[in-house]
Amino acid sequence: MIESNPFEGIAASVRANPSRFYFISMDDAQTVLDHCPDAQWRVIFALARYGGLRCPSEVMAVTWADVNWERGRIRIPSPKTEHHEGGESRIIPLFAELRPYLMEAFEEADPGTEHVVTRYRDSNANLRTQLHRIIGRAGLELWPKPFQNLRSTRETELAESYPMHVVCKWIGNSRSVAVTHYLQLTDEHFDHAVQGADPKAAQNAAQKLHDVSGNEPKRKRPEVSEGVTDSAHSRAVPLDSGPFKNREIAPAGFEPATERL
């Protein structure tokens, strides 16, 4: 009988599956929010989609004391990473897209309420199943890994506008994890590349190409003086200058008269 685990100390690797990536656009997110049954569900969805929080662990852990309205910051307790040094929490911005749903929940909260999300905290509450129902009522396609892809979508968006080390601090993962498991390749990336980042710059480049290929001025061939061509430098040597000055040229030409070469 084996008394110890032979695999102890060996880190297990989790392979990414790009086929399960799904980007939830702003329009689709708004459609889901419009079909949420109450302010509590709207703030749950908004914290995951616009805050990039893990759900349910981080969403359920946020308290009103963690929200700094004046500075526009939210402290996010992170049960998943608390065993790492400095991983017990992180600070994220109070994103403009998130603020109205957080404010709505705050205005509806009873005085002295501790947690932002007070409903659906029961361990029997299956948030994933409920979210699928909301998505179905919204008439949208059910996407895989519903909360994971909300978080993945947000990190992909943020990576377009902020340095990666900043994005990882806000989302609470490492660069390698982000690249492997979170950042998505979207249709918008292809469209942006085809259209060009700056249409005006692309137009200017096309105009320059036209100028070079179609309107380049033709160079005038230099005039060659009558005389002898110096083949080494492709120039004409006048007969009345240099070594030829005041010298007679035999009728046979410059080459010595020989019978055979």
PDB file of C-alpha atoms in Angstrom:
ATOM      1  CA  MET A   1       0.000   0.000   0.000  1.00  0.00           C
ATOM      2  CA  ILE A   2       1.332   3.434  -0.943  1.00  0.00           C
ATOM      3  CA  GLU A   3       1.713   5.573   2.158  1.00  0.00           C
ATOM      4  CA  SER A   4       2.407   8.884   0.398  1.00  0.00           C
ATOM      5  CA  ASN A   5       1.186  10.639  -2.710  1.00  0.00           C
ATOM      6  CA  PRO A   6       3.829  10.175  -5.454  1.00  0.00           C
ATOM      7  CA  PHE A   7       2.468  13.268  -7.248  1.00  0.00           C
ATOM      8  CA  GLU A   8       2.742  15.549  -4.231  1.00  0.00           C
ATOM      9  CA  GLY A   9       4.509  18.777  -5.133  1.00  0.00           C
ATOM     10  CA  ILE A  10       3.852  18.410  -8.852  1.00  0.00           C
ATOM     11  CA  ALA A  11       1.676  21.227 -10.157  1.00  0.00           C
ATOM     12  CA  ALA A  12      -1.232  20.127 -12.297  1.00  0.00           C
ATOM     13  CA  SER A  13      -1.548  21.966 -15.583  1.00  0.00           C
ATOM     14  CA  VAL A  14      -4.910  23.119 -16.870  1.00  0.00           C
ATOM     15  CA  ARG A  15      -5.145  23.330 -20.636  1.00  0.00           C
ATOM     16  CA  ALA A  16      -7.054  26.156 -22.241  1.00  0.00           C
ATOM     17  CA  ASN A  17      -9.931  25.373 -24.579  1.00  0.00           C
ATOM     18  CA  PRO A  18     -10.385  28.285 -27.018  1.00  0.00           C
ATOM     19  CA  SER A  19     -13.550  26.697 -28.408  1.00  0.00           C
ATOM     20  CA  ARG A  20     -15.277  27.580 -25.122  1.00  0.00           C
ATOM     21  CA  PHE A  21     -14.370  31.254 -25.311  1.00  0.00           C
ATOM     22  CA  TYR A  22     -17.332  33.570 -25.872  1.00  0.00           C
ATOM     23  CA  PHE A  23     -17.246  37.358 -26.062  1.00  0.00           C
ATOM     24  CA  ILE A  24     -20.314  39.041 -24.554  1.00  0.00           C
ATOM     25  CA  SER A  25     -20.688  42.382 -26.319  1.00  0.00           C
ATOM     26  CA  MET A  26     -21.892  45.548 -24.613  1.00  0.00           C
ATOM     27  CA  ASP A  27     -25.196  45.270 -26.484  1.00  0.00           C
ATOM     28  CA  ASP A  28     -25.766  41.670 -25.389  1.00  0.00           C
ATOM     29  CA  ALA A  29     -24.784  42.546 -21.826  1.00  0.00           C
ATOM     30  CA  GLN A  30     -27.338  45.352 -21.782  1.00  0.00           C
ATOM     31  CA  THR A  31     -30.000  42.992 -23.124  1.00  0.00           C
ATOM     32  CA  VAL A  32     -29.313  40.567 -20.270  1.00  0.00           C
ATOM     33  CA  LEU A  33     -29.379  43.397 -17.714  1.00  0.00           C
ATOM     34  CA  ASP A  34     -32.743  44.537 -19.073  1.00  0.00           C
ATOM     35  CA  HIS A  35     -34.138  41.046 -18.389  1.00  0.00           C
ATOM     36  CA  CYS A  36     -32.716  40.606 -14.878  1.00  0.00           C
ATOM     37  CA  PRO A  37     -35.559  40.225 -12.350  1.00  0.00           C
ATOM     38  CA  ASP A  38     -34.274  42.742  -9.782  1.00  0.00           C
ATOM     39  CA  ALA A  39     -31.491  45.122  -8.768  1.00  0.00           C
ATOM     40  CA  GLN A  40     -29.658  42.321  -6.964  1.00  0.00           C
ATOM     41  CA  TRP A  41     -29.323  40.265 -10.115  1.00  0.00           C
ATOM     42  CA  ARG A  42     -28.321  43.344 -12.096  1.00  0.00           C
ATOM     43  CA  VAL A  43     -25.473  44.102  -9.702  1.00  0.00           C
ATOM     44  CA  ILE A  44     -24.369  40.441  -9.738  1.00  0.00           C
ATOM     45  CA  PHE A  45     -24.188  40.486 -13.525  1.00  0.00           C
ATOM     46  CA  ALA A  46     -22.579  43.946 -13.656  1.00  0.00           C
ATOM     47  CA  LEU A  47     -19.873  43.026 -11.124  1.00  0.00           C
ATOM     48  CA  ALA A  48     -18.941  40.013 -13.264  1.00  0.00           C
ATOM     49  CA  ARG A  49     -19.233  41.693 -16.686  1.00  0.00           C
ATOM     50  CA  TYR A  50     -17.965  45.210 -15.955  1.00  0.00           C
ATOM     51  CA  GLY A  51     -15.903  44.589 -12.816  1.00  0.00           C
ATOM     52  CA  GLY A  52     -14.360  41.303 -13.942  1.00  0.00           C
ATOM     53  CA  LEU A  53     -15.097  39.645 -10.589  1.00  0.00           C
ATOM     54  CA  ARG A  54     -15.119  35.909  -9.995  1.00  0.00           C
ATOM     55  CA  CYS A  55     -18.631  34.708  -9.353  1.00  0.00           C
ATOM     56  CA  PRO A  56     -19.857  33.673  -6.878  1.00  0.00           C
ATOM     57  CA  SER A  57     -16.798  33.863  -4.579  1.00  0.00           C
ATOM     58  CA  GLU A  58     -15.774  37.506  -5.086  1.00  0.00           C
ATOM     59  CA  VAL A  59     -19.207  38.876  -5.962  1.00  0.00           C
ATOM     60  CA  MET A  60     -20.656  37.563  -2.708  1.00  0.00           C
ATOM     61  CA  ALA A  61     -17.682  38.783  -0.646  1.00  0.00           C
ATOM     62  CA  VAL A  62     -17.892  42.499  -1.540  1.00  0.00           C
ATOM     63  CA  THR A  63     -19.269  44.713   1.236  1.00  0.00           C
ATOM     64  CA  TRP A  64     -20.425  48.324   1.159  1.00  0.00           C
ATOM     65  CA  ALA A  65     -17.393  49.190   3.281  1.00  0.00           C
ATOM     66  CA  ASP A  66     -15.254  48.055   0.333  1.00  0.00           C
ATOM     67  CA  VAL A  67     -16.777  50.694  -1.967  1.00  0.00           C
ATOM     68  CA  ASN A  68     -15.076  54.088  -1.926  1.00  0.00           C
ATOM     69  CA  TRP A  69     -17.510  56.305  -3.811  1.00  0.00           C
ATOM     70  CA  GLU A  70     -15.408  59.437  -3.396  1.00  0.00           C
ATOM     71  CA  ARG A  71     -12.171  58.017  -4.822  1.00  0.00           C
ATOM     72  CA  GLY A  72     -13.859  55.711  -7.317  1.00  0.00           C
ATOM     73  CA  ARG A  73     -12.273  52.519  -5.972  1.00  0.00           C
ATOM     74  CA  ILE A  74     -13.572  49.119  -4.874  1.00  0.00           C
ATOM     75  CA  ARG A  75     -11.679  46.671  -2.694  1.00  0.00           C
ATOM     76  CA  ILE A  76     -12.321  43.128  -3.906  1.00  0.00           C
ATOM     77  CA  PRO A  77     -11.827  40.343  -1.320  1.00  0.00           C
ATOM     78  CA  SER A  78     -10.520  37.267  -3.127  1.00  0.00           C
ATOM     79  CA  PRO A  79     -11.023  33.926  -1.367  1.00  0.00           C
ATOM     80  CA  LYS A  80      -9.396  32.082  -4.289  1.00  0.00           C
ATOM     81  CA  THR A  81      -6.039  33.867  -4.037  1.00  0.00           C
ATOM     82  CA  GLU A  82      -5.929  34.745  -0.340  1.00  0.00           C
ATOM     83  CA  HIS A  83      -3.385  31.982   0.353  1.00  0.00           C
ATOM     84  CA  HIS A  84      -0.874  33.838  -1.854  1.00  0.00           C
ATOM     85  CA  GLU A  85       1.122  36.697  -0.381  1.00  0.00           C
ATOM     86  CA  GLY A  86      -0.802  39.914  -1.013  1.00  0.00           C
ATOM     87  CA  GLY A  87      -3.592  37.989  -2.727  1.00  0.00           C
ATOM     88  CA  GLU A  88      -6.263  38.393  -0.066  1.00  0.00           C
ATOM     89  CA  SER A  89      -7.727  41.374  -1.928  1.00  0.00           C
ATOM     90  CA  ARG A  90      -7.159  43.811  -4.783  1.00  0.00           C
ATOM     91  CA  ILE A  91      -8.336  47.296  -5.718  1.00  0.00           C
ATOM     92  CA  ILE A  92     -10.245  47.963  -8.931  1.00  0.00           C
ATOM     93  CA  PRO A  93     -11.694  51.179 -10.361  1.00  0.00           C
ATOM     94  CA  LEU A  94     -15.356  51.945  -9.906  1.00  0.00           C
ATOM     95  CA  PHE A  95     -15.846  51.575 -13.655  1.00  0.00           C
ATOM     96  CA  ALA A  96     -18.341  53.939 -15.280  1.00  0.00           C
ATOM     97  CA  GLU A  97     -20.309  50.978 -16.690  1.00  0.00           C
ATOM     98  CA  LEU A  98     -20.566  49.405 -13.228  1.00  0.00           C
ATOM     99  CA  ARG A  99     -21.427  52.477 -11.167  1.00  0.00           C
ATOM    100  CA  PRO A 100     -25.180  52.836 -11.954  1.00  0.00           C
ATOM    101  CA  TYR A 101     -25.934  49.212 -10.998  1.00  0.00           C
ATOM    102  CA  LEU A 102     -23.925  49.475  -7.794  1.00  0.00           C
ATOM    103  CA  MET A 103     -25.696  52.738  -6.964  1.00  0.00           C
ATOM    104  CA  GLU A 104     -29.100  51.156  -7.616  1.00  0.00           C
ATOM    105  CA  ALA A 105     -28.317  48.311  -5.211  1.00  0.00           C
ATOM    106  CA  PHE A 106     -27.026  50.792  -2.612  1.00  0.00           C
ATOM    107  CA  GLU A 107     -30.187  52.888  -2.753  1.00  0.00           C
ATOM    108  CA  GLU A 108     -32.339  49.781  -2.248  1.00  0.00           C
ATOM    109  CA  ALA A 109     -30.223  48.390   0.606  1.00  0.00           C
ATOM    110  CA  ASP A 110     -31.597  48.561   4.142  1.00  0.00           C
ATOM    111  CA  PRO A 111     -29.634  50.688   6.641  1.00  0.00           C
ATOM    112  CA  GLY A 112     -26.781  48.718   8.173  1.00  0.00           C
ATOM    113  CA  THR A 113     -26.642  46.182   5.343  1.00  0.00           C
ATOM    114  CA  GLU A 114     -23.148  44.721   5.132  1.00  0.00           C
ATOM    115  CA  HIS A 115     -22.863  42.926   1.800  1.00  0.00           C
ATOM    116  CA  VAL A 116     -23.629  44.351  -1.615  1.00  0.00           C
ATOM    117  CA  VAL A 117     -25.450  41.159  -2.622  1.00  0.00           C
ATOM    118  CA  THR A 118     -27.894  40.101   0.079  1.00  0.00           C
ATOM    119  CA  ARG A 119     -30.147  37.759  -1.875  1.00  0.00           C
ATOM    120  CA  TYR A 120     -29.111  34.505  -3.542  1.00  0.00           C
ATOM    121  CA  ARG A 121     -26.479  33.911  -0.845  1.00  0.00           C
ATOM    122  CA  ASP A 122     -27.862  30.515   0.073  1.00  0.00           C
ATOM    123  CA  SER A 123     -25.545  27.655  -0.810  1.00  0.00           C
ATOM    124  CA  ASN A 124     -28.432  26.033  -2.666  1.00  0.00           C
ATOM    125  CA  ALA A 125     -28.822  29.027  -4.972  1.00  0.00           C
ATOM    126  CA  ASN A 126     -27.492  27.931  -8.343  1.00  0.00           C
ATOM    127  CA  LEU A 127     -26.529  31.231  -9.947  1.00  0.00           C
ATOM    128  CA  ARG A 128     -25.364  29.578 -13.147  1.00  0.00           C
ATOM    129  CA  THR A 129     -28.736  27.930 -13.755  1.00  0.00           C
ATOM    130  CA  GLN A 130     -30.558  31.165 -12.971  1.00  0.00           C
ATOM    131  CA  LEU A 131     -28.311  33.120 -15.332  1.00  0.00           C
ATOM    132  CA  HIS A 132     -29.058  30.642 -18.111  1.00  0.00           C
ATOM    133  CA  ARG A 133     -32.769  31.287 -17.580  1.00  0.00           C
ATOM    134  CA  ILE A 134     -32.249  35.052 -17.743  1.00  0.00           C
ATOM    135  CA  ILE A 135     -30.199  34.717 -20.945  1.00  0.00           C
ATOM    136  CA  GLY A 136     -32.945  32.536 -22.421  1.00  0.00           C
ATOM    137  CA  ARG A 137     -35.621  35.109 -21.568  1.00  0.00           C
ATOM    138  CA  ALA A 138     -33.449  37.745 -23.227  1.00  0.00           C
ATOM    139  CA  GLY A 139     -33.542  35.710 -26.445  1.00  0.00           C
ATOM    140  CA  LEU A 140     -29.771  35.300 -26.625  1.00  0.00           C
ATOM    141  CA  GLU A 141     -27.636  32.264 -27.323  1.00  0.00           C
ATOM    142  CA  LEU A 142     -26.543  30.425 -24.182  1.00  0.00           C
ATOM    143  CA  TRP A 143     -22.782  30.768 -23.993  1.00  0.00           C
ATOM    144  CA  PRO A 144     -20.460  28.256 -22.283  1.00  0.00           C
ATOM    145  CA  LYS A 145     -18.897  28.951 -18.876  1.00  0.00           C
ATOM    146  CA  PRO A 146     -21.256  31.901 -18.326  1.00  0.00           C
ATOM    147  CA  PHE A 147     -19.496  33.727 -15.484  1.00  0.00           C
ATOM    148  CA  GLN A 148     -15.977  32.819 -16.609  1.00  0.00           C
ATOM    149  CA  ASN A 149     -16.655  34.337 -20.033  1.00  0.00           C
ATOM    150  CA  LEU A 150     -18.064  37.520 -18.503  1.00  0.00           C
ATOM    151  CA  ARG A 151     -14.755  37.912 -16.693  1.00  0.00           C
ATOM    152  CA  SER A 152     -12.776  36.904 -19.793  1.00  0.00           C
ATOM    153  CA  THR A 153     -14.667  39.445 -21.897  1.00  0.00           C
ATOM    154  CA  ARG A 154     -13.870  42.235 -19.462  1.00  0.00           C
ATOM    155  CA  GLU A 155     -10.164  41.420 -19.373  1.00  0.00           C
ATOM    156  CA  THR A 156     -10.066  41.327 -23.180  1.00  0.00           C
ATOM    157  CA  GLU A 157     -11.683  44.780 -23.304  1.00  0.00           C
ATOM    158  CA  LEU A 158      -9.355  46.276 -20.713  1.00  0.00           C
ATOM    159  CA  ALA A 159      -6.290  44.874 -22.482  1.00  0.00           C
ATOM    160  CA  GLU A 160      -7.190  47.057 -25.480  1.00  0.00           C
ATOM    161  CA  SER A 161      -6.852  50.265 -23.446  1.00  0.00           C
ATOM    162  CA  TYR A 162      -4.478  49.682 -20.523  1.00  0.00           C
ATOM    163  CA  PRO A 163      -1.007  48.162 -19.970  1.00  0.00           C
ATOM    164  CA  MET A 164      -1.168  44.434 -19.292  1.00  0.00           C
ATOM    165  CA  HIS A 165       0.393  44.684 -15.828  1.00  0.00           C
ATOM    166  CA  VAL A 166      -2.405  47.089 -14.844  1.00  0.00           C
ATOM    167  CA  VAL A 167      -5.119  44.846 -16.285  1.00  0.00           C
ATOM    168  CA  CYS A 168      -3.789  41.794 -14.427  1.00  0.00           C
ATOM    169  CA  LYS A 169      -3.764  43.726 -11.148  1.00  0.00           C
ATOM    170  CA  TRP A 170      -7.394  44.701 -11.657  1.00  0.00           C
ATOM    171  CA  ILE A 171      -8.589  41.259 -12.761  1.00  0.00           C
ATOM    172  CA  GLY A 172      -6.471  39.394 -10.219  1.00  0.00           C
ATOM    173  CA  ASN A 173      -4.506  36.981 -12.387  1.00  0.00           C
ATOM    174  CA  SER A 174      -1.043  36.696 -13.916  1.00  0.00           C
ATOM    175  CA  ARG A 175       0.002  37.624 -17.436  1.00  0.00           C
ATOM    176  CA  SER A 176       0.520  33.963 -18.385  1.00  0.00           C
ATOM    177  CA  VAL A 177      -2.909  32.961 -17.053  1.00  0.00           C
ATOM    178  CA  ALA A 178      -4.518  35.912 -18.827  1.00  0.00           C
ATOM    179  CA  VAL A 179      -2.956  35.051 -22.190  1.00  0.00           C
ATOM    180  CA  THR A 180      -3.775  31.344 -21.911  1.00  0.00           C
ATOM    181  CA  HIS A 181      -7.211  31.356 -20.288  1.00  0.00           C
ATOM    182  CA  TYR A 182      -8.785  34.806 -20.610  1.00  0.00           C
ATOM    183  CA  LEU A 183      -7.755  36.986 -23.546  1.00  0.00           C
ATOM    184  CA  GLN A 184      -9.892  36.393 -26.617  1.00  0.00           C
ATOM    185  CA  LEU A 185      -9.425  36.933 -30.339  1.00  0.00           C
ATOM    186  CA  THR A 186     -12.582  38.684 -31.537  1.00  0.00           C
ATOM    187  CA  ASP A 187     -14.159  39.645 -34.856  1.00  0.00           C
ATOM    188  CA  GLU A 188     -13.549  43.276 -33.920  1.00  0.00           C
ATOM    189  CA  HIS A 189      -9.799  42.632 -33.990  1.00  0.00           C
ATOM    190  CA  PHE A 190     -10.056  41.491 -37.620  1.00  0.00           C
ATOM    191  CA  ASP A 191     -12.381  44.365 -38.576  1.00  0.00           C
ATOM    192  CA  HIS A 192     -10.063  46.890 -36.953  1.00  0.00           C
ATOM    193  CA  ALA A 193      -7.064  45.475 -38.804  1.00  0.00           C
ATOM    194  CA  VAL A 194      -8.868  45.520 -42.172  1.00  0.00           C
ATOM    195  CA  GLN A 195     -10.170  49.070 -41.731  1.00  0.00           C
ATOM    196  CA  GLY A 196      -6.917  50.374 -40.294  1.00  0.00           C
ATOM    197  CA  ALA A 197      -6.356  51.970 -36.931  1.00  0.00           C
ATOM    198  CA  ASP A 198      -6.401  55.431 -38.513  1.00  0.00           C
ATOM    199  CA  PRO A 199      -8.411  55.669 -41.772  1.00  0.00           C
ATOM    200  CA  LYS A 200      -6.881  59.091 -42.518  1.00  0.00           C
ATOM    201  CA  ALA A 201      -3.360  57.691 -42.153  1.00  0.00           C
ATOM    202  CA  ALA A 202      -4.260  54.812 -44.480  1.00  0.00           C
ATOM    203  CA  GLN A 203      -5.585  57.317 -47.032  1.00  0.00           C
ATOM    204  CA  ASN A 204      -2.390  59.362 -46.827  1.00  0.00           C
ATOM    205  CA  ALA A 205      -0.286  56.222 -47.321  1.00  0.00           C
ATOM    206  CA  ALA A 206      -2.323  55.280 -50.399  1.00  0.00           C
ATOM    207  CA  GLN A 207      -1.878  58.789 -51.812  1.00  0.00           C
ATOM    208  CA  LYS A 208       1.879  58.613 -51.306  1.00  0.00           C
ATOM    209  CA  LEU A 209       1.993  55.257 -53.075  1.00  0.00           C
ATOM    210  CA  HIS A 210       0.071  56.779 -55.991  1.00  0.00           C
ATOM    211  CA  ASP A 211       2.461  59.721 -56.141  1.00  0.00           C
ATOM    212  CA  VAL A 212       5.502  57.456 -56.212  1.00  0.00           C
ATOM    213  CA  SER A 213       4.181  55.018 -58.802  1.00  0.00           C
ATOM    214  CA  GLY A 214       2.294  57.343 -61.127  1.00  0.00           C
ATOM    215  CA  ASN A 215       3.586  60.876 -60.797  1.00  0.00           C
ATOM    216  CA  GLU A 216       7.287  60.504 -60.196  1.00  0.00           C
ATOM    217  CA  PRO A 217       9.131  63.052 -62.394  1.00  0.00           C
ATOM    218  CA  LYS A 218      11.278  61.528 -65.091  1.00  0.00           C
ATOM    219  CA  ARG A 219      14.965  62.182 -64.757  1.00  0.00           C
ATOM    220  CA  LYS A 220      16.586  64.073 -67.585  1.00  0.00           C
ATOM    221  CA  ARG A 221      19.454  62.201 -69.225  1.00  0.00           C
ATOM    222  CA  PRO A 222      22.660  64.225 -68.934  1.00  0.00           C
ATOM    223  CA  GLU A 223      24.039  65.608 -72.177  1.00  0.00           C
ATOM    224  CA  VAL A 224      27.187  63.910 -73.407  1.00  0.00           C
ATOM    225  CA  SER A 225      29.857  66.070 -74.983  1.00  0.00           C
ATOM    226  CA  GLU A 226      31.379  64.936 -78.224  1.00  0.00           C
ATOM    227  CA  GLY A 227      34.536  63.084 -77.402  1.00  0.00           C
ATOM    228  CA  VAL A 228      35.773  59.844 -75.942  1.00  0.00           C
ATOM    229  CA  THR A 229      33.783  57.869 -73.400  1.00  0.00           C
ATOM    230  CA  ASP A 230      35.548  56.960 -70.177  1.00  0.00           C
ATOM    231  CA  SER A 231      33.888  53.566 -69.580  1.00  0.00           C
ATOM    232  CA  ALA A 232      35.062  53.299 -65.978  1.00  0.00           C
ATOM    233  CA  HIS A 233      32.956  56.294 -64.962  1.00  0.00           C
ATOM    234  CA  SER A 234      30.546  56.467 -67.915  1.00  0.00           C
ATOM    235  CA  ARG A 235      31.452  60.023 -68.821  1.00  0.00           C
ATOM    236  CA  ALA A 236      32.702  61.747 -71.947  1.00  0.00           C
ATOM    237  CA  VAL A 237      36.252  63.057 -72.187  1.00  0.00           C
ATOM    238  CA  PRO A 238      36.545  66.065 -74.569  1.00  0.00           C
ATOM    239  CA  LEU A 239      39.158  65.683 -77.279  1.00  0.00           C
ATOM    240  CA  ASP A 240      40.602  69.112 -76.644  1.00  0.00           C
ATOM    241  CA  SER A 241      41.426  68.532 -72.997  1.00  0.00           C
ATOM    242  CA  GLY A 242      43.757  66.485 -70.816  1.00  0.00           C
ATOM    243  CA  PRO A 243      46.092  64.028 -72.518  1.00  0.00           C
ATOM    244  CA  PHE A 244      44.501  64.602 -75.933  1.00  0.00           C
ATOM    245  CA  LYS A 245      45.177  68.327 -76.077  1.00  0.00           C
ATOM    246  CA  ASN A 246      47.384  69.374 -79.035  1.00  0.00           C
ATOM    247  CA  ARG A 247      47.850  65.741 -80.130  1.00  0.00           C
ATOM    248  CA  GLU A 248      47.133  64.418 -83.575  1.00  0.00           C
ATOM    249  CA  ILE A 249      45.093  61.276 -83.965  1.00  0.00           C
ATOM    250  CA  ALA A 250      46.070  58.803 -86.629  1.00  0.00           C
ATOM    251  CA  PRO A 251      43.457  57.852 -89.209  1.00  0.00           C
ATOM    252  CA  ALA A 252      43.459  54.290 -87.851  1.00  0.00           C
ATOM    253  CA  GLY A 253      42.174  55.512 -84.500  1.00  0.00           C
ATOM    254  CA  PHE A 254      43.533  55.284 -81.018  1.00  0.00           C
ATOM    255  CA  GLU A 255      44.588  51.631 -81.057  1.00  0.00           C
ATOM    256  CA  PRO A 256      48.163  50.861 -82.225  1.00  0.00           C
ATOM    257  CA  ALA A 257      48.372  49.638 -85.787  1.00  0.00           C
ATOM    258  CA  THR A 258      48.951  45.865 -85.656  1.00  0.00           C
ATOM    259  CA  GLU A 259      48.362  43.114 -88.117  1.00  0.00           C
ATOM    260  CA  ARG A 260      47.090  40.626 -85.569  1.00  0.00           C
ATOM    261  CA  LEU A 261      45.632  40.845 -82.133  1.00  0.00           C
TER     262      LEU A 261
END
